[in-house]
């Protein structure tokens, strides 16, 4: 609202200040949303913090280059499952689990690659909190909440993670802790992803190279790379965990093999995306926000709404 000027915002603010004075309440405006930066990022979604994806293989077909993995990563053989989980005909079922209920796959992956994981989940009066959790190098590679309802028919869930500097990832489908009711999983899949939510700013270079390391030139060898849904769906400042990544439009010869590197914004919990505090443009937006908040409220103090 502040970016569009005062207008009705100013009128409502005057009324709020009047009520606060009558109730002897001090108003302390919140500003500088660093960890949950979606409001500010609505001004420029490309100012989100990004994780690197490096040297993903692409191949040109019909004037478009798309991701074509050089390492097959599949969910074929379970590395581990808790005894409470029963797997029959491709469906994993848990009923009244007393502690943990997990399926685990061990994946051998290249470093710094992006992966899309999807699964369908069905529940009947289930009291737990199912999650999809990739782990590697002693850390979690995805913090996105998936929000499974207590009772629901089959519904697909999607997450995306970056392998970072790991060659081995443990991928968990499951629930940690006791729960009542029935939980079912099916159709769990994994695939390497292309230019999903690709960030385009100076601090997040998008590089297209040949197999021999020669770097191609944007808007000469290929059209400008961008993902029109990035940070814009369902509205500005919101980021989808998954959608079909855009191809690279190119005039390079059929069958040309490419290596593509870029950055994408990780999603935390319920759609939370962090802004890049080292980017000068993001700092300018925060400064502008601070000036406008001071103009609106004239408060004695402000709360900087960031934590870790």
Short mmCIF file of C-alpha atoms in Angstrom, two decimals:
data_model
loop_
_atom_site.label_atom_id
_atom_site.label_comp_id
_atom_site.label_asym_id
_atom_site.label_seq_id
_atom_site.Cartn_x
_atom_site.Cartn_y
_atom_site.Cartn_z
CA UNK A 1 0.00 0.00 0.00
CA UNK A 2 2.76 2.43 0.91
CA UNK A 3 4.37 2.07 -2.49
CA UNK A 4 1.18 3.43 -4.06
CA UNK A 5 1.18 6.59 -1.94
CA UNK A 6 -0.82 7.69 1.08
CA UNK A 7 -4.45 8.06 -0.06
CA UNK A 8 -6.87 5.86 1.89
CA UNK A 9 -3.96 4.38 3.84
CA UNK A 10 -3.37 7.80 5.39
CA UNK A 11 -7.05 8.19 6.31
CA UNK A 12 -7.14 4.80 8.05
CA UNK A 13 -3.85 5.51 9.80
CA UNK A 14 -5.23 8.79 11.21
CA UNK A 15 -8.18 6.88 12.68
CA UNK A 16 -5.90 4.19 14.17
CA UNK A 17 -3.70 6.83 15.83
CA UNK A 18 -6.79 8.53 17.28
CA UNK A 19 -8.05 5.26 18.78
CA UNK A 20 -4.59 4.46 20.15
CA UNK A 21 -4.40 7.86 21.90
CA UNK A 22 -7.83 7.32 23.46
CA UNK A 23 -6.73 3.91 24.79
CA UNK A 24 -3.26 5.13 25.84
CA UNK A 25 -1.53 2.67 23.50
CA UNK A 26 1.82 3.46 21.97
CA UNK A 27 2.14 2.49 18.30
CA UNK A 28 5.45 0.96 17.24
CA UNK A 29 5.40 0.25 13.48
CA UNK A 30 7.12 -2.86 12.14
CA UNK A 31 9.45 -2.49 9.18
CA UNK A 32 12.48 -4.12 7.49
CA UNK A 33 10.97 -7.58 6.78
CA UNK A 34 14.20 -9.51 6.18
CA UNK A 35 13.39 -13.18 6.83
CA UNK A 36 9.80 -12.96 5.56
CA UNK A 37 10.39 -10.47 2.78
CA UNK A 38 7.44 -11.18 0.50
CA UNK A 39 5.88 -7.72 0.96
CA UNK A 40 9.01 -5.92 -0.16
CA UNK A 41 9.72 -8.51 -2.86
CA UNK A 42 6.38 -7.68 -4.46
CA UNK A 43 8.20 -4.60 -5.79
CA UNK A 44 10.87 -6.77 -7.45
CA UNK A 45 10.70 -10.59 -7.05
CA UNK A 46 14.27 -10.91 -8.39
CA UNK A 47 15.65 -9.40 -5.17
CA UNK A 48 15.05 -12.67 -3.30
CA UNK A 49 17.97 -14.52 -1.76
CA UNK A 50 19.02 -17.46 -3.94
CA UNK A 51 20.67 -20.87 -3.83
CA UNK A 52 23.07 -21.84 -6.64
CA UNK A 53 22.39 -24.54 -9.22
CA UNK A 54 25.53 -25.38 -11.21
CA UNK A 55 26.22 -26.94 -14.60
CA UNK A 56 22.85 -28.59 -15.11
CA UNK A 57 22.84 -30.39 -18.48
CA UNK A 58 20.45 -29.09 -21.17
CA UNK A 59 19.95 -30.31 -24.74
CA UNK A 60 18.54 -28.33 -27.69
CA UNK A 61 15.56 -29.78 -29.57
CA UNK A 62 13.29 -27.81 -31.91
CA UNK A 63 14.69 -24.42 -30.94
CA UNK A 64 14.32 -25.05 -27.21
CA UNK A 65 16.83 -26.29 -24.65
CA UNK A 66 15.52 -28.27 -21.68
CA UNK A 67 17.05 -30.07 -18.74
CA UNK A 68 18.32 -33.54 -19.64
CA UNK A 69 19.92 -35.17 -16.57
CA UNK A 70 23.31 -36.81 -16.91
CA UNK A 71 22.84 -38.79 -13.69
CA UNK A 72 19.69 -40.87 -13.16
CA UNK A 73 18.20 -40.35 -9.72
CA UNK A 74 15.24 -42.61 -9.00
CA UNK A 75 13.17 -43.84 -6.07
CA UNK A 76 13.41 -47.57 -6.68
CA UNK A 77 14.85 -49.26 -3.61
CA UNK A 78 14.05 -48.25 -0.05
CA UNK A 79 17.06 -47.67 2.19
CA UNK A 80 14.93 -47.91 5.33
CA UNK A 81 11.37 -47.82 6.62
CA UNK A 82 9.83 -47.93 10.07
CA UNK A 83 8.02 -51.17 10.91
CA UNK A 84 4.70 -49.36 11.29
CA UNK A 85 4.76 -48.51 7.56
CA UNK A 86 3.22 -51.15 5.27
CA UNK A 87 3.96 -50.92 1.53
CA UNK A 88 1.67 -52.85 -0.81
CA UNK A 89 0.97 -52.30 -4.53
CA UNK A 90 2.80 -48.98 -4.51
CA UNK A 91 0.88 -47.55 -1.54
CA UNK A 92 2.50 -46.93 1.86
CA UNK A 93 0.03 -47.08 4.77
CA UNK A 94 0.38 -46.06 8.40
CA UNK A 95 -2.29 -46.68 11.04
CA UNK A 96 -2.01 -45.35 14.58
CA UNK A 97 1.76 -44.97 14.54
CA UNK A 98 3.28 -45.14 18.06
CA UNK A 99 6.45 -43.13 17.32
CA UNK A 100 7.89 -42.50 13.83
CA UNK A 101 6.49 -43.51 10.44
CA UNK A 102 9.01 -42.97 7.63
CA UNK A 103 10.12 -44.17 4.21
CA UNK A 104 13.74 -43.36 3.38
CA UNK A 105 15.61 -43.39 0.06
CA UNK A 106 19.35 -42.94 -0.33
CA UNK A 107 20.16 -40.85 -3.41
CA UNK A 108 23.49 -40.39 -5.14
CA UNK A 109 23.43 -36.96 -6.75
CA UNK A 110 25.76 -34.40 -8.38
CA UNK A 111 26.60 -31.36 -6.28
CA UNK A 112 24.57 -28.16 -6.65
CA UNK A 113 21.67 -29.55 -8.65
CA UNK A 114 17.96 -28.81 -8.22
CA UNK A 115 15.45 -31.62 -7.64
CA UNK A 116 11.66 -31.72 -7.67
CA UNK A 117 9.97 -34.27 -5.39
CA UNK A 118 6.26 -35.03 -5.64
CA UNK A 119 3.96 -37.46 -3.85
CA UNK A 120 0.24 -38.04 -3.34
CA UNK A 121 -1.12 -38.24 0.22
CA UNK A 122 -4.44 -39.43 1.61
CA UNK A 123 -5.58 -39.31 5.25
CA UNK A 124 -8.46 -40.47 7.45
CA UNK A 125 -8.70 -38.78 10.86
CA UNK A 126 -4.92 -38.52 10.97
CA UNK A 127 -3.57 -36.41 13.82
CA UNK A 128 0.09 -36.17 12.73
CA UNK A 129 2.07 -33.77 10.55
CA UNK A 130 3.50 -35.57 7.48
CA UNK A 131 6.56 -34.02 5.82
CA UNK A 132 8.92 -34.49 2.87
CA UNK A 133 12.46 -34.01 4.19
CA UNK A 134 15.76 -34.28 2.25
CA UNK A 135 18.80 -34.51 4.53
CA UNK A 136 22.50 -34.31 3.68
CA UNK A 137 25.74 -33.30 5.34
CA UNK A 138 24.03 -33.04 8.73
CA UNK A 139 21.49 -30.47 7.56
CA UNK A 140 18.02 -30.22 6.12
CA UNK A 141 17.85 -29.19 2.45
CA UNK A 142 14.22 -28.04 2.45
CA UNK A 143 12.05 -26.35 5.08
CA UNK A 144 8.80 -26.05 3.15
CA UNK A 145 5.60 -27.01 5.00
CA UNK A 146 3.17 -29.15 3.01
CA UNK A 147 0.06 -28.94 5.26
CA UNK A 148 -1.74 -32.27 5.05
CA UNK A 149 -5.34 -32.12 6.29
CA UNK A 150 -6.61 -34.45 8.97
CA UNK A 151 -8.95 -36.08 6.46
CA UNK A 152 -8.44 -35.70 2.71
CA UNK A 153 -8.61 -37.67 -0.52
CA UNK A 154 -5.49 -38.15 -2.62
CA UNK A 155 -3.74 -34.82 -3.12
CA UNK A 156 -0.35 -34.14 -4.71
CA UNK A 157 2.40 -32.26 -2.87
CA UNK A 158 5.59 -30.80 -4.35
CA UNK A 159 8.87 -29.60 -2.91
CA UNK A 160 12.16 -28.54 -4.51
CA UNK A 161 15.61 -28.87 -2.96
CA UNK A 162 19.22 -28.07 -3.86
CA UNK A 163 21.81 -30.80 -3.31
CA UNK A 164 24.36 -28.09 -2.42
CA UNK A 165 27.85 -29.53 -1.80
CA UNK A 166 26.57 -33.08 -1.26
CA UNK A 167 26.78 -36.25 -3.33
CA UNK A 168 24.53 -38.29 -1.05
CA UNK A 169 21.03 -37.29 0.09
CA UNK A 170 18.60 -39.16 2.35
CA UNK A 171 15.04 -38.41 1.25
CA UNK A 172 12.38 -38.97 3.90
CA UNK A 173 8.63 -39.29 3.38
CA UNK A 174 6.98 -39.59 6.78
CA UNK A 175 5.95 -38.33 10.14
CA UNK A 176 7.98 -37.85 13.29
CA UNK A 177 6.10 -38.59 16.50
CA UNK A 178 3.06 -40.60 17.55
CA UNK A 179 -0.24 -40.06 15.72
CA UNK A 180 -3.68 -41.60 15.46
CA UNK A 181 -5.63 -42.34 12.30
CA UNK A 182 -4.58 -43.44 8.82
CA UNK A 183 -1.93 -41.91 6.57
CA UNK A 184 -1.22 -43.12 3.02
CA UNK A 185 1.42 -42.18 0.42
CA UNK A 186 1.63 -43.14 -3.23
CA UNK A 187 3.23 -42.14 -6.54
CA UNK A 188 6.38 -40.70 -4.97
CA UNK A 189 8.73 -39.34 -7.62
CA UNK A 190 11.89 -37.31 -8.09
CA UNK A 191 13.29 -35.45 -11.10
CA UNK A 192 16.08 -33.01 -11.79
CA UNK A 193 14.67 -29.61 -12.65
CA UNK A 194 15.55 -26.87 -15.09
CA UNK A 195 15.09 -23.11 -14.78
CA UNK A 196 12.43 -23.09 -12.07
CA UNK A 197 12.01 -19.67 -10.40
CA UNK A 198 15.26 -18.47 -11.95
CA UNK A 199 16.45 -15.20 -10.36
CA UNK A 200 17.73 -12.49 -12.71
CA UNK A 201 19.86 -9.78 -11.10
CA UNK A 202 23.54 -8.92 -10.99
CA UNK A 203 24.18 -11.01 -7.87
CA UNK A 204 22.56 -14.14 -9.33
CA UNK A 205 24.19 -14.68 -12.75
CA UNK A 206 22.55 -17.08 -15.17
CA UNK A 207 25.26 -18.67 -17.31
CA UNK A 208 24.85 -20.88 -20.40
CA UNK A 209 27.95 -22.74 -21.59
CA UNK A 210 28.89 -25.41 -24.10
CA UNK A 211 30.19 -28.75 -22.89
CA UNK A 212 33.74 -27.53 -23.58
CA UNK A 213 33.24 -24.48 -21.34
CA UNK A 214 32.61 -21.88 -24.07
CA UNK A 215 30.14 -19.32 -22.76
CA UNK A 216 27.18 -18.41 -24.97
CA UNK A 217 25.79 -14.88 -25.16
CA UNK A 218 22.25 -14.04 -24.08
CA UNK A 219 20.06 -12.36 -26.73
CA UNK A 220 22.53 -13.52 -29.36
CA UNK A 221 22.82 -17.28 -29.03
CA UNK A 222 19.60 -17.59 -27.03
CA UNK A 223 16.70 -15.40 -25.92
CA UNK A 224 16.65 -13.79 -22.51
CA UNK A 225 16.04 -16.36 -19.80
CA UNK A 226 13.26 -15.63 -17.34
CA UNK A 227 10.47 -17.44 -15.53
CA UNK A 228 7.32 -15.27 -15.76
CA UNK A 229 5.70 -17.11 -12.83
CA UNK A 230 8.63 -16.48 -10.49
CA UNK A 231 7.44 -14.36 -7.58
CA UNK A 232 4.18 -13.44 -9.34
CA UNK A 233 1.70 -16.28 -8.68
CA UNK A 234 -0.92 -15.97 -7.35
CA UNK A 235 0.19 -12.34 -6.96
CA UNK A 236 3.35 -10.26 -6.76
CA UNK A 237 5.62 -11.29 -3.89
CA UNK A 238 4.39 -14.90 -3.75
CA UNK A 239 6.54 -17.80 -4.98
CA UNK A 240 5.30 -21.21 -6.14
CA UNK A 241 7.25 -24.23 -4.94
CA UNK A 242 6.66 -25.94 -8.26
CA UNK A 243 5.50 -25.30 -11.82
CA UNK A 244 6.83 -26.36 -15.20
CA UNK A 245 10.16 -24.58 -15.74
CA UNK A 246 10.47 -22.49 -18.91
CA UNK A 247 12.80 -23.72 -21.69
CA UNK A 248 15.68 -21.75 -23.19
CA UNK A 249 14.67 -20.39 -26.59
CA UNK A 250 17.70 -20.65 -28.85
CA UNK A 251 18.99 -20.70 -32.41
CA UNK A 252 21.76 -23.15 -31.52
CA UNK A 253 21.93 -26.34 -33.66
CA UNK A 254 19.73 -29.34 -32.95
CA UNK A 255 21.24 -31.61 -30.34
CA UNK A 256 23.60 -29.00 -28.87
CA UNK A 257 24.48 -29.94 -25.30
CA UNK A 258 24.65 -27.14 -22.75
CA UNK A 259 25.64 -26.60 -19.14
CA UNK A 260 23.44 -24.05 -17.38
CA UNK A 261 23.96 -22.40 -13.96
CA UNK A 262 21.56 -20.12 -12.10
CA UNK A 263 20.06 -19.23 -8.70
CA UNK A 264 16.57 -19.85 -7.32
CA UNK A 265 14.81 -18.69 -4.09
CA UNK A 266 14.19 -21.43 -1.49
CA UNK A 267 10.73 -21.40 0.10
CA UNK A 268 10.52 -21.71 3.88
CA UNK A 269 7.46 -22.93 5.84
CA UNK A 270 4.31 -21.31 4.39
CA UNK A 271 5.57 -19.49 1.31
CA UNK A 272 8.20 -17.46 3.16
CA UNK A 273 10.99 -16.07 0.97
CA UNK A 274 13.91 -13.94 2.21
CA UNK A 275 15.23 -10.86 0.47
CA UNK A 276 18.92 -10.51 -0.37
CA UNK A 277 20.24 -7.95 2.12
CA UNK A 278 23.53 -7.53 0.22
CA UNK A 279 21.82 -6.25 -2.92
CA UNK A 280 21.83 -2.41 -3.12
CA UNK A 281 18.36 -2.35 -4.70
CA UNK A 282 16.89 -4.30 -1.80
CA UNK A 283 18.52 -1.88 0.64
CA UNK A 284 17.01 1.02 -1.31
CA UNK A 285 13.54 -0.53 -0.95
CA UNK A 286 14.02 -0.91 2.80
CA UNK A 287 15.18 2.71 3.09
CA UNK A 288 12.17 3.90 1.12
CA UNK A 289 9.87 1.84 3.32
CA UNK A 290 11.42 3.36 6.44
CA UNK A 291 10.92 6.91 5.15
CA UNK A 292 7.28 6.22 4.33
CA UNK A 293 6.62 4.58 7.71
CA UNK A 294 8.11 7.59 9.47
CA UNK A 295 5.96 9.88 7.33
CA UNK A 296 2.82 7.89 8.14
CA UNK A 297 3.27 7.27 11.85
CA UNK A 298 5.83 9.69 13.26
CA UNK A 299 6.42 7.13 15.98
CA UNK A 300 9.10 7.30 18.70
CA UNK A 301 10.46 3.90 17.69
CA UNK A 302 10.24 1.15 15.11
CA UNK A 303 10.42 -2.62 15.29
CA UNK A 304 12.77 -4.28 12.84
CA UNK A 305 10.89 -7.46 11.96
CA UNK A 306 13.70 -9.92 11.41
CA UNK A 307 15.20 -12.67 13.54
CA UNK A 308 17.85 -15.23 12.60
#
